[in-house]
Coordinates of C-alpha atoms and ligand atoms in Angstrom, one line a residue:
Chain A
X1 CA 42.0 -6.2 32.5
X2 CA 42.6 -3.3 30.1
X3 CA 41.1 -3.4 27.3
X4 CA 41.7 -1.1 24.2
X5 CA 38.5 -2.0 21.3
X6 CA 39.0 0.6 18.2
X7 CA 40.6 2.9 19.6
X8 CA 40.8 6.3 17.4
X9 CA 41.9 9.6 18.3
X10 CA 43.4 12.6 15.6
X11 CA 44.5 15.9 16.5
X12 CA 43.0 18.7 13.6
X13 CA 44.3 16.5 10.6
X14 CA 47.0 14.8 12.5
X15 CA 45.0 11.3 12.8
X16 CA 47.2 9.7 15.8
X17 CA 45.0 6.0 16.4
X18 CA 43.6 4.6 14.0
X19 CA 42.1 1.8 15.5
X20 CA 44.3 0.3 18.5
X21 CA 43.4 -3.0 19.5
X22 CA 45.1 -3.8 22.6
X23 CA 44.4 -6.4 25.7
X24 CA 46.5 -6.4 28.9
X25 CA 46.0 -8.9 31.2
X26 CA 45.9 -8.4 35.0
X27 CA 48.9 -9.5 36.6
X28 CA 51.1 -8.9 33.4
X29 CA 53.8 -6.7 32.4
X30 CA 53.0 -4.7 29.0
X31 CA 55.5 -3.3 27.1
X32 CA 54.4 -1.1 24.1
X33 CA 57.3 -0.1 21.9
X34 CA 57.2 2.1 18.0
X35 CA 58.5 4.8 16.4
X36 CA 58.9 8.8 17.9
X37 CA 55.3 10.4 17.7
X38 CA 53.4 7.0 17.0
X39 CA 51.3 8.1 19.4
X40 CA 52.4 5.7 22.6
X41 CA 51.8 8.2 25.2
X42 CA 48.7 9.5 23.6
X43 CA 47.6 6.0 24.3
X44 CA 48.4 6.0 27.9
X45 CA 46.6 9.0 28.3
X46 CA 43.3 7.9 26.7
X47 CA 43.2 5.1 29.5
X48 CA 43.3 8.1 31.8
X49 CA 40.9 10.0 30.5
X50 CA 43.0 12.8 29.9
X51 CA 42.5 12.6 26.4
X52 CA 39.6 11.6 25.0
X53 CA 39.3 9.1 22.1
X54 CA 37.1 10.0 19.0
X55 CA 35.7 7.0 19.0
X56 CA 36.7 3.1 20.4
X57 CA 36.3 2.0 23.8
X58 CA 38.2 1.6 26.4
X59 CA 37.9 -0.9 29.3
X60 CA 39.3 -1.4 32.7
X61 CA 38.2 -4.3 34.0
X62 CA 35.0 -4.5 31.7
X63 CA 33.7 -1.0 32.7
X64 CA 34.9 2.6 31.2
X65 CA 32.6 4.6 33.7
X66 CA 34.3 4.7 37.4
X67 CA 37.2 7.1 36.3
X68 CA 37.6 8.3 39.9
X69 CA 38.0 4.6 41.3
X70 CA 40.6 3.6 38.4
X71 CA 42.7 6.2 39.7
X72 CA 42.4 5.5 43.3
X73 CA 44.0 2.9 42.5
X74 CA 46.9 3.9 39.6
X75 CA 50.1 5.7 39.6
X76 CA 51.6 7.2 36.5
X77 CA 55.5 8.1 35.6
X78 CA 55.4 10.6 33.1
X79 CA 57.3 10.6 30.1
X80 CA 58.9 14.3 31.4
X81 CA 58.9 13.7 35.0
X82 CA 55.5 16.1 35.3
X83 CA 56.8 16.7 39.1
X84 CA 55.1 19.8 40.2
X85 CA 58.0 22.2 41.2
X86 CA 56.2 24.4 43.9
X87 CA 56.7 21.2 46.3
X88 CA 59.8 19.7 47.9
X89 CA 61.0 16.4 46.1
X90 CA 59.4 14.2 49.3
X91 CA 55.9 16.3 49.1
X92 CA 55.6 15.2 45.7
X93 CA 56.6 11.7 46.0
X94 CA 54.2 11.4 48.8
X95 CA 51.3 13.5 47.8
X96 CA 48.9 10.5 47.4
X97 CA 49.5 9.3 50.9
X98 CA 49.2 12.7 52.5
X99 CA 45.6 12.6 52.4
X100 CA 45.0 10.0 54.4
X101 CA 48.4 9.3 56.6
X102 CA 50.6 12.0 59.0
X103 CA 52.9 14.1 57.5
X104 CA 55.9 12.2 59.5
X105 CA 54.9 9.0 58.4
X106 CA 54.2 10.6 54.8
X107 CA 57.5 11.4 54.3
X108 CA 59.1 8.6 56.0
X109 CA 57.8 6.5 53.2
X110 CA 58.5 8.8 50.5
X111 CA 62.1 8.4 51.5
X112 CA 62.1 4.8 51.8
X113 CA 60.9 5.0 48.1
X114 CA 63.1 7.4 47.1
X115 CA 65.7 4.6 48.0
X116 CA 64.3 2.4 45.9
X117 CA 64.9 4.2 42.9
X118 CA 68.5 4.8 43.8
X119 CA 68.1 7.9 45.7
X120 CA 69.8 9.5 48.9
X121 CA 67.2 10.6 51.8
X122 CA 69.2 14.3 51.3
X123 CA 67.5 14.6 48.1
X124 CA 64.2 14.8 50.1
X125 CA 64.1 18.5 51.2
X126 CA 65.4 19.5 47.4
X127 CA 63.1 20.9 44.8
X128 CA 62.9 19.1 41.6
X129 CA 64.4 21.8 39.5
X130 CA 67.6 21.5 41.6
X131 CA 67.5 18.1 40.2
X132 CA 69.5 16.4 37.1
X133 CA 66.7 15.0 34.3
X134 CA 67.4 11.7 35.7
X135 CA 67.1 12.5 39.4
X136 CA 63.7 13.6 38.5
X137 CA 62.6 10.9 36.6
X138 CA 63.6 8.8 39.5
X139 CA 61.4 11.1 41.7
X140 CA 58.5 10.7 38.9
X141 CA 58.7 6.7 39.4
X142 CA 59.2 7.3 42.9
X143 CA 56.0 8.9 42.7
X144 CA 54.3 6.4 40.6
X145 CA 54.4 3.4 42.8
X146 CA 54.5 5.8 46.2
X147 CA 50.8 4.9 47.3
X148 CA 51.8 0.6 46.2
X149 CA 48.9 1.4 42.9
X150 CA 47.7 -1.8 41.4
X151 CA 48.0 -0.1 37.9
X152 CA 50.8 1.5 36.8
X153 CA 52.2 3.0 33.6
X154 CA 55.4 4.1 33.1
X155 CA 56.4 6.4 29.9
X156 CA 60.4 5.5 29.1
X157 CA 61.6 5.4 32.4
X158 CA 65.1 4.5 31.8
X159 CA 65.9 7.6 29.1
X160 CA 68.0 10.1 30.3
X161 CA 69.4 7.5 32.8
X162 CA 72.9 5.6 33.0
X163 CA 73.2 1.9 32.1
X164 CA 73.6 1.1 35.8
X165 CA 70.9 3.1 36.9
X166 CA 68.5 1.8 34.2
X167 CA 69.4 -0.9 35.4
X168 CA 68.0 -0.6 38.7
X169 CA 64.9 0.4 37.5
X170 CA 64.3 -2.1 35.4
X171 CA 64.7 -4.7 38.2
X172 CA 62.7 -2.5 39.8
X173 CA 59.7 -2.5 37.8
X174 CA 60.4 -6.2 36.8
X175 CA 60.0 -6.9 41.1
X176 CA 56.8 -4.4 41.4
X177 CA 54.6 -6.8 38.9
X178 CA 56.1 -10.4 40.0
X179 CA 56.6 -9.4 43.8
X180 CA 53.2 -6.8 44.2
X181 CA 51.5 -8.3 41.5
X182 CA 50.5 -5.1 39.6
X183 CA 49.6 -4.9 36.2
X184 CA 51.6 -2.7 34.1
X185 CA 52.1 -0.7 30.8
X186 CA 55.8 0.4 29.6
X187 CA 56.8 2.8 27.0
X188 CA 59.9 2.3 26.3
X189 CA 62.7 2.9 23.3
X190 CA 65.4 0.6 25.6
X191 CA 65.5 -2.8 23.9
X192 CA 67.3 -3.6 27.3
X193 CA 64.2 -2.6 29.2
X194 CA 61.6 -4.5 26.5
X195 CA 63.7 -7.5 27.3
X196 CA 63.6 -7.3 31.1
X197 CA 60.2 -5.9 31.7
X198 CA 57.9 -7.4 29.4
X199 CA 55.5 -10.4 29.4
X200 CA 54.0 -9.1 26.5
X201 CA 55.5 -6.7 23.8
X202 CA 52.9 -4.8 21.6
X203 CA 54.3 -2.6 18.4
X204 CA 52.5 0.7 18.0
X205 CA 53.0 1.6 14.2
X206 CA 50.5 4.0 12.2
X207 CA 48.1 4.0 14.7
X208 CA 47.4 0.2 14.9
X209 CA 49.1 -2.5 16.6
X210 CA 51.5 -3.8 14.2
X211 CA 52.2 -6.9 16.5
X212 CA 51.6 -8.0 19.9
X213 CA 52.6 -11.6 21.5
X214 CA 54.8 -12.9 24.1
X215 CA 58.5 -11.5 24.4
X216 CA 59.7 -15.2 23.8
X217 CA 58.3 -14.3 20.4
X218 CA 59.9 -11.2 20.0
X219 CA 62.9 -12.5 18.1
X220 CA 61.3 -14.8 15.9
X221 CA 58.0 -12.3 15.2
X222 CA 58.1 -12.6 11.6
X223 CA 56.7 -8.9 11.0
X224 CA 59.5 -7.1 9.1
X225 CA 58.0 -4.1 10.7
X226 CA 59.1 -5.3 14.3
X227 CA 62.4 -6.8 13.0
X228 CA 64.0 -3.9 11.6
X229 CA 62.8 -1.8 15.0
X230 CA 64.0 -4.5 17.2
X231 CA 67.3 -4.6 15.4
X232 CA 67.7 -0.3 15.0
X233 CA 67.9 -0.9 11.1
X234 CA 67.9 2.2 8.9
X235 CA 66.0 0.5 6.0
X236 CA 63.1 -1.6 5.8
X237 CA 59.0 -1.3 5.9
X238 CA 59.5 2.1 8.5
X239 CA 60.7 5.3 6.7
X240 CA 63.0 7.5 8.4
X241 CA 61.3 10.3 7.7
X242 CA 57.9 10.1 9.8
Chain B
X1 CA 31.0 39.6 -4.1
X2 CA 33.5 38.1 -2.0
X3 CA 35.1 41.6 -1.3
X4 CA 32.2 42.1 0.0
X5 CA 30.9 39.2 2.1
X6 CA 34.6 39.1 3.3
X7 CA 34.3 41.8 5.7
X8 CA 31.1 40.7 7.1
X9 CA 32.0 36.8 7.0
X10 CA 35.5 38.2 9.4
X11 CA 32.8 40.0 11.6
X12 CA 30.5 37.3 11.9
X13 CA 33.6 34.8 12.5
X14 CA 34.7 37.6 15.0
X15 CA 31.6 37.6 17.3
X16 CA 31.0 33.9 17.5
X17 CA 34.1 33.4 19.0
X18 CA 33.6 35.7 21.4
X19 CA 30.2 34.3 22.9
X20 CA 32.1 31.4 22.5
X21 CA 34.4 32.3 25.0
X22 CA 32.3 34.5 27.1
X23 CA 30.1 30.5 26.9
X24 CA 33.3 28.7 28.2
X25 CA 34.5 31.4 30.9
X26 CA 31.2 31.2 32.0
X27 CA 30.9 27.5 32.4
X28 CA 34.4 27.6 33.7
X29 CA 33.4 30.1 36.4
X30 CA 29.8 28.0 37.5
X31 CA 32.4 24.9 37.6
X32 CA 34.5 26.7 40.0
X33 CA 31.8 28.0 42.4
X34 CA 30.3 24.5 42.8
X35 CA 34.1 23.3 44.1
X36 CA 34.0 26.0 46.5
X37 CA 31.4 24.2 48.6
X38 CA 32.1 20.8 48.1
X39 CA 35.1 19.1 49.6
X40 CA 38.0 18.4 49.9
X41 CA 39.0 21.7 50.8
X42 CA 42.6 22.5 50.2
X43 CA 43.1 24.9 53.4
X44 CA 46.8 25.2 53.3
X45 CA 46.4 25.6 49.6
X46 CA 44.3 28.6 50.6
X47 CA 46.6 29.9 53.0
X48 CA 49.9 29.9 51.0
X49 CA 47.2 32.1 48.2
X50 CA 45.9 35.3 50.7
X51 CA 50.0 35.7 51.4
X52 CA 50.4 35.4 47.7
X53 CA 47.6 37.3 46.2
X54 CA 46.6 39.7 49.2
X55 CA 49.9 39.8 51.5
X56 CA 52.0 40.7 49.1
X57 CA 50.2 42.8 47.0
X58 CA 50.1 45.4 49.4
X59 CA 53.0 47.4 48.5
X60 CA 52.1 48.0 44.9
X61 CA 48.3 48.5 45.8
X62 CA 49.4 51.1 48.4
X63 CA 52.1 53.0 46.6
X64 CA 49.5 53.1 43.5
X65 CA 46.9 54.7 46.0
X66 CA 49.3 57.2 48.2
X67 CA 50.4 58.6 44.9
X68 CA 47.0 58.4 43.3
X69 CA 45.5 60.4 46.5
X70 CA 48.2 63.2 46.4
X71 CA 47.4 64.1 42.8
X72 CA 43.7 63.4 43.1
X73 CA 44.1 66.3 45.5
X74 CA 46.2 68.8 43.3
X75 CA 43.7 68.1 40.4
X76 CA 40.6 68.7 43.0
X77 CA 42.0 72.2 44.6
X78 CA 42.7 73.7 40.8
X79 CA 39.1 72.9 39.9
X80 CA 37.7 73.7 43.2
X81 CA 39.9 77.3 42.5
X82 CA 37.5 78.0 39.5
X83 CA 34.4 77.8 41.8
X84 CA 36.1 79.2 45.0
X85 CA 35.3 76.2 46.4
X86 CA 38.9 75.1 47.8
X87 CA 37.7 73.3 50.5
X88 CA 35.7 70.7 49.3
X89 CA 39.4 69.2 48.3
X90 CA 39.1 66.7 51.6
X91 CA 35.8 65.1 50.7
X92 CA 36.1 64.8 47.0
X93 CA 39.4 62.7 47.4
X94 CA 37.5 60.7 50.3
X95 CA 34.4 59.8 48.1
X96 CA 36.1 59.7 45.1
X97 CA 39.3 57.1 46.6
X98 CA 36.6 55.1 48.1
X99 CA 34.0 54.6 45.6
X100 CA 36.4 54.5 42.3
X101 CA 40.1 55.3 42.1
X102 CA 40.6 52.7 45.1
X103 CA 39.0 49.7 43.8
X104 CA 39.6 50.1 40.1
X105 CA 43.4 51.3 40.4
X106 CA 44.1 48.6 43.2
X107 CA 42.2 45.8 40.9
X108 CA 44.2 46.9 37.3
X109 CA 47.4 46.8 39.4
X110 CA 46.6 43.5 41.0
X111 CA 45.4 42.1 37.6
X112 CA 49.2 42.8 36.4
X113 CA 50.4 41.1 39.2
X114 CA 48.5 38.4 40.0
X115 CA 46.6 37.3 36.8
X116 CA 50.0 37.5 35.2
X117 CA 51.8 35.4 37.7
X118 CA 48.5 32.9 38.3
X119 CA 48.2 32.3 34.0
X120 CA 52.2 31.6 34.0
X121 CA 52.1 29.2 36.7
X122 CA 48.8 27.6 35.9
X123 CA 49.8 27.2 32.2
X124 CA 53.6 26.0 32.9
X125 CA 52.2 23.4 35.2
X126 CA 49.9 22.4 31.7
X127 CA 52.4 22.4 29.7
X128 CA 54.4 20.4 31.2
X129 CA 51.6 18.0 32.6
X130 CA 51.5 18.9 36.3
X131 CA 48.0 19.0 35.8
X132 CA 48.0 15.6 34.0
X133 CA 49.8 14.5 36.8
X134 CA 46.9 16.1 39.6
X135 CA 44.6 14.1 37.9
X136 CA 46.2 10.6 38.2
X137 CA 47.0 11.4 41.6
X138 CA 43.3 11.7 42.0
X139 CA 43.1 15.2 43.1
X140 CA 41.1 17.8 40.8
X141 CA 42.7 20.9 39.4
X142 CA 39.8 23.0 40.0
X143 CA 39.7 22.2 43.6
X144 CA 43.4 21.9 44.1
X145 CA 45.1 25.1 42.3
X146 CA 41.1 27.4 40.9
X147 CA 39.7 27.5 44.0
X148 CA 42.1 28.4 46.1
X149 CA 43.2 31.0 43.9
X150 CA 39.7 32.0 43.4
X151 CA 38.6 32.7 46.9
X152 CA 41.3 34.1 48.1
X153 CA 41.3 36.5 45.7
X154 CA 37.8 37.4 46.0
X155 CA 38.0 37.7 50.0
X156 CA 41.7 39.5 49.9
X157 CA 40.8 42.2 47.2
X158 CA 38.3 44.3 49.8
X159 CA 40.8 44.2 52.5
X160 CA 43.4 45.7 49.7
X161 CA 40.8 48.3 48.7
X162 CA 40.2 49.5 52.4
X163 CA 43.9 49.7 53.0
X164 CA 44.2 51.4 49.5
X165 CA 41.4 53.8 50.5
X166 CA 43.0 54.8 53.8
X167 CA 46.5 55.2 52.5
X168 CA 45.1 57.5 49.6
X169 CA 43.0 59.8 51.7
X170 CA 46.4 59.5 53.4
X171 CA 48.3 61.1 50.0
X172 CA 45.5 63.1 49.7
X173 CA 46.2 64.5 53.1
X174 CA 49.8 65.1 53.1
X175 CA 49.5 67.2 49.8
X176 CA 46.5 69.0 51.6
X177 CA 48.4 70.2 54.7
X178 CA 51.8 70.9 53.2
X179 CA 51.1 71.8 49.1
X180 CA 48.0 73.2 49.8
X181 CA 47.8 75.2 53.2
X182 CA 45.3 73.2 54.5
X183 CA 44.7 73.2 58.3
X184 CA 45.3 69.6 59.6
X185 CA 42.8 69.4 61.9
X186 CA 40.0 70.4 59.4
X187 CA 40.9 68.5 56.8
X188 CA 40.8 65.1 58.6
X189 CA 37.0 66.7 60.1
X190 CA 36.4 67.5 56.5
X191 CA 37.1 63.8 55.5
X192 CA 35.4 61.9 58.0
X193 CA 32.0 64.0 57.9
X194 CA 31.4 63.9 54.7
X195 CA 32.2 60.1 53.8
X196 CA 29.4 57.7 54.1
X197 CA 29.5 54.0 54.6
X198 CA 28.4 53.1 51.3
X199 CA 30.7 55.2 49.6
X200 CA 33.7 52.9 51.5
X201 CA 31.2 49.6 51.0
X202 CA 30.5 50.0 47.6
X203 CA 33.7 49.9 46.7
X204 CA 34.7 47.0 49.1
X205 CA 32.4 45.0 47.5
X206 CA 33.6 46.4 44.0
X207 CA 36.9 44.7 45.5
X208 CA 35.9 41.5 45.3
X209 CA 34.1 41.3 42.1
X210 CA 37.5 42.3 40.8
X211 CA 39.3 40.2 42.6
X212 CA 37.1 37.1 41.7
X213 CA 38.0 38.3 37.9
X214 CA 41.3 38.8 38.2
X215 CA 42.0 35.1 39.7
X216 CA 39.0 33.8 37.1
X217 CA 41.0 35.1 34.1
X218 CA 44.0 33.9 35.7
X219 CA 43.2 30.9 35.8
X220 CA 40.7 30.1 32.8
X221 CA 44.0 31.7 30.5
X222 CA 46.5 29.4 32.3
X223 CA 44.2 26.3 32.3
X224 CA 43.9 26.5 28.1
X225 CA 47.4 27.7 27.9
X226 CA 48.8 26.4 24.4
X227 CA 51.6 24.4 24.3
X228 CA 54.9 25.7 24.6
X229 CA 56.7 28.5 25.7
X230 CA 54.5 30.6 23.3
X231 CA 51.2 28.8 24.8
X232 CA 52.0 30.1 28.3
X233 CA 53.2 33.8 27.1
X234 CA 50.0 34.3 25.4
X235 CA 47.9 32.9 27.8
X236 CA 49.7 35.5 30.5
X237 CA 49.2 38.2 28.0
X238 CA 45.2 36.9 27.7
X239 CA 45.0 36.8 31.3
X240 CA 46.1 40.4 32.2
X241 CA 44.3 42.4 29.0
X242 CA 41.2 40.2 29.5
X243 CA 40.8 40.6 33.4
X244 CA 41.8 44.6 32.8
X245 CA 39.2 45.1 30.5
X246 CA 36.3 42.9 32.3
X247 CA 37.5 44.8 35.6
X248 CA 36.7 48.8 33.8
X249 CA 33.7 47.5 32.3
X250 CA 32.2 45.4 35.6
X251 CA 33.0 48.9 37.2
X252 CA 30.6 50.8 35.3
X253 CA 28.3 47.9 35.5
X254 CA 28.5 48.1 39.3
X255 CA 28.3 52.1 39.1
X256 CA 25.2 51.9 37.3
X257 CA 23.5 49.4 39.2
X258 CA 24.9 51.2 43.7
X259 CA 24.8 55.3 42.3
X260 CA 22.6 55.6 39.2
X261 CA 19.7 57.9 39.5
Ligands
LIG301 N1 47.7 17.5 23.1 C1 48.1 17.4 21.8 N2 47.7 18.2 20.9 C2 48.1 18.0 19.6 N3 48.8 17.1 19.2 C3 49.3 16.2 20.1 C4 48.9 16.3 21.4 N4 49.5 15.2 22.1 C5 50.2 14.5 21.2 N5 50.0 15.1 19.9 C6 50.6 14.5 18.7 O1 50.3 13.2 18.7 C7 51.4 12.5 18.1 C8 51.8 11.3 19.0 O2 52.4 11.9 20.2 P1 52.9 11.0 21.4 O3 53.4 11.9 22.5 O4 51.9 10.0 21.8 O5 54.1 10.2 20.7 P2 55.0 9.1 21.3 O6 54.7 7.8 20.5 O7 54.8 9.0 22.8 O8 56.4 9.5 20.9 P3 57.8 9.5 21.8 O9 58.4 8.2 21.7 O10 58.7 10.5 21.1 O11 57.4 10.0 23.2 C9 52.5 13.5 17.8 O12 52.4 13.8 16.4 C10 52.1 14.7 18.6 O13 52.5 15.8 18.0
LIG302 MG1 55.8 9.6 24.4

């Protein structure tokens, strides 16, 4: 469903893509793991349009041209939250559903969501800088699924959390694509989360996709590449130094 | 050679980026008129912008213009002394308030407040991909955060003018009668005489052309902030200089075009 052909994007001479091949399938749960600065969330935001590739194609559901309509129908959890701080914590989970729902019935389901991602309804009226880094990446994922999206994508949402919290989210995330059916795309750095989240696992390494398959296959992937990151090893194919 | 060509290469390197800019700003500015028109219209949005740009300004836009009025007055009477021509003190600070010091004083003092404060916010909420986050949640940055910004900027700044205007000839008034001997009564008959609507219209409209440059630089700066702390502190610095400068020079512009022979 999305499709990434080519995919190449640099900053000045910092050449972040260099060719992603990438195919997510509707329905499925995508986890893309690699290195600090391999370019993951610039990925993410070249599906959104927010950055544009140099060249490549990408496809969401065979066409790259109804921006507006993809995103009618997607919610994003940024990797630092991005919760806009001039509204209260339940404006911001529910600003989708504002538009087109009452402002009681608005928040009512903001704070129904806000439970969902282990939240008390008293952190509703807060604003998010009153907030731990992990309240308000709760709020963010809060956000994310608020309006029930059929695309999501979720950059690391377990950092900064606690083992039992993280946890809970990645239940969470797990239930969204089996129970709602969405089709998703993880970032994540949690071999915990890869191995409760993921259909698929794809390894983003010098800005090509080092390995992709199913995560039955993770363990047994044969690419030393994704063997020593799997396993946190300090030598192998991946200098330290990057 | 080089030593030269280097000077002129620096120059040449100098002005391209600035038409460059002036290009963007300008496409930036067309981009933001066409939202104005076309919904969804972000009314509250609007709101929360008049108490925050024109509301609130009012105490720095009127203290700027009671003081600016007394002295105005001073400077007039020890001129008009030269002349023995005291008593055109009322009308000169009445035309003079109305058709320059008011607008152009009130518009550089709200370009330090408000282009200042619309550049930080705009360019924290980049950096730290608010706006990102505006876009996935399909709303549009221009109509959600510019536009407000924008008009209510453009339709506060008159109102702050006239209230400027009054409160100088105000200043102007209270150093007349008790500095200055004059008579009360004749100076407020002085005043009103000799004032003429365009004189208080011109600069009302001079009002809002500010006012639409103050919340454009505001905004273009804090929409291409850089990244970082740095990005957002230059692009506040950009904001003010930029919409201070663009507001003296649209002044004489406008001068030129309402009073010139
Ligand atoms: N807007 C931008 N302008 C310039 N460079 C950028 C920009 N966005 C990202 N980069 C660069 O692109 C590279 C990849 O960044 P990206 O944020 O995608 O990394 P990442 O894989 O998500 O890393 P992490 O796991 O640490 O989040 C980095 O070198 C970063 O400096
Ligand atoms: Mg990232």
């Amino acid at each position: 469903m999305i499709r990434f052909d080519d995919v190449h994007k640099s900053f000045g001479t910092n050449h972040v893509l260099r060719g992603v091949d990438l195919d997510v399938a509707r329905g499925t749960s995508m986890v893309i793991i690699g290195g600090s600065g391999t370019g993951k969330s610039v990925a993410l935001k070249c599906v959104l349009g927010l950055v544009t590739p140099d060249s490549g194609r990408i496809t969401v559901d065979g066409s790259d041209d109804d921006r507006d309509a993809f995103l009618s129908r997607f919610g994003m959890l940024f990797q630092g939250g991005a919760l806009f701080d001039s509204l209260p914590v339940w404006q911001n989970v529910a600003f989708r559903l504002m538009r087109n729902q009452s402002k009681d019935a608005a928040r009512d389901i903001a704070i129904a969501k806000l439970r969902r991602v282990g939240l008390k309804p008293d952190v509703a009226d807060r604003f998010p800088a009153d907030l731990s880094g992990g309240m308000q990446k709760r709020v963010g994922l809060a956000r994310a699924i608020a309006a029930e999206p059929e695309i999501i994508f979720f950059d690391e949402p377990t950092t900064g959390l606690d083992p039992i919290m993280a946890g809970v989210i990645n239940d969470l995330i797990r239930e969204i694509v089996t129970e709602m059916g969405a089709t998703t795309i993880t970032i994540t750095h949690d071999m915990t989360s890869v191995r409760t989240i993921a259909d698929n696992v794809a390894m983003l390494h010098d800005g090509r996709i080092q390995w992709t398959g199913p995560i039955a296959d993770l363990d047994h992937s044969g690419d030393p590449y994704v063997d020593q990151f799997i396993h946190g090893r300090a030598d192998g194919p991946i200098e330290a130094v990057r | 050679m080089t030593a030269l060509t280097a000077p002129l290469a620096a120059l040449g390197a100098t002005v391209l980026a600035i038409l460059a800019t002036t290009g963007r700003i300008t496409l930036f500015a067309a981009d933001a008129v066409s939202h104005i028109l076309r919904p969804p219209f972000y009314t509250r949005a609007l709101l929360i912008q008049l108490v925050q740009i024109g509301w609130l300004s009012l105490p720095v836009v009127g203290l700027t213009a009671l003081f600016t009025g007394g002295a105005l007055a001073l400077q007039i009477y020890a001129g008009g002394a030269r002349f023995s021509a005291e008593e055109v003190v009322p009308s000169i600070v009445a035309i003079g308030m109305a058709r320059e010091l008011g607008p152009v004083l009130g518009g550089l003092m709200v370009a330090a407040r408000v282009a200042s404060s619309i550049a930080a916010e705009i360019g924290t909420m980049k950096v730290t991909e608010q706006i990102d986050a505006l876009v996935t949640l399909s709303t549009n940055p221009m109509k959600y955060l510019t536009v407000p910004r924008i008009l209510a900027a453009t339709l506060a700044m008159p109102v702050l003018v006239g209230v400027g205007d009054a409160i100088g000839i105000m200043g102007g008034y209270l150093v007349g009668i008790n500095r200055l001997d004059f008579n009360a009564a004749a100076y407020l008959r002085n005043t009103v005489d000799f004032l003429e609507f365009w004189d208080v219209g011109s600069g009302l409209v001079k009002g809002a052309v500010f006012g639409f440059l103050v919340a454009l630089m505001g905004c273009y700066h804090g929409m291409n902030s850089g990244r970082g702390a740095e990005g957002v502190g230059a692009a506040t610095k950009a904001a003010v200089v930029s919409a201070s400068v663009l507001i003296l020079a649209a002044n004489y512009l406008l001068t030129e075009l309402f009073f010139a022979a």
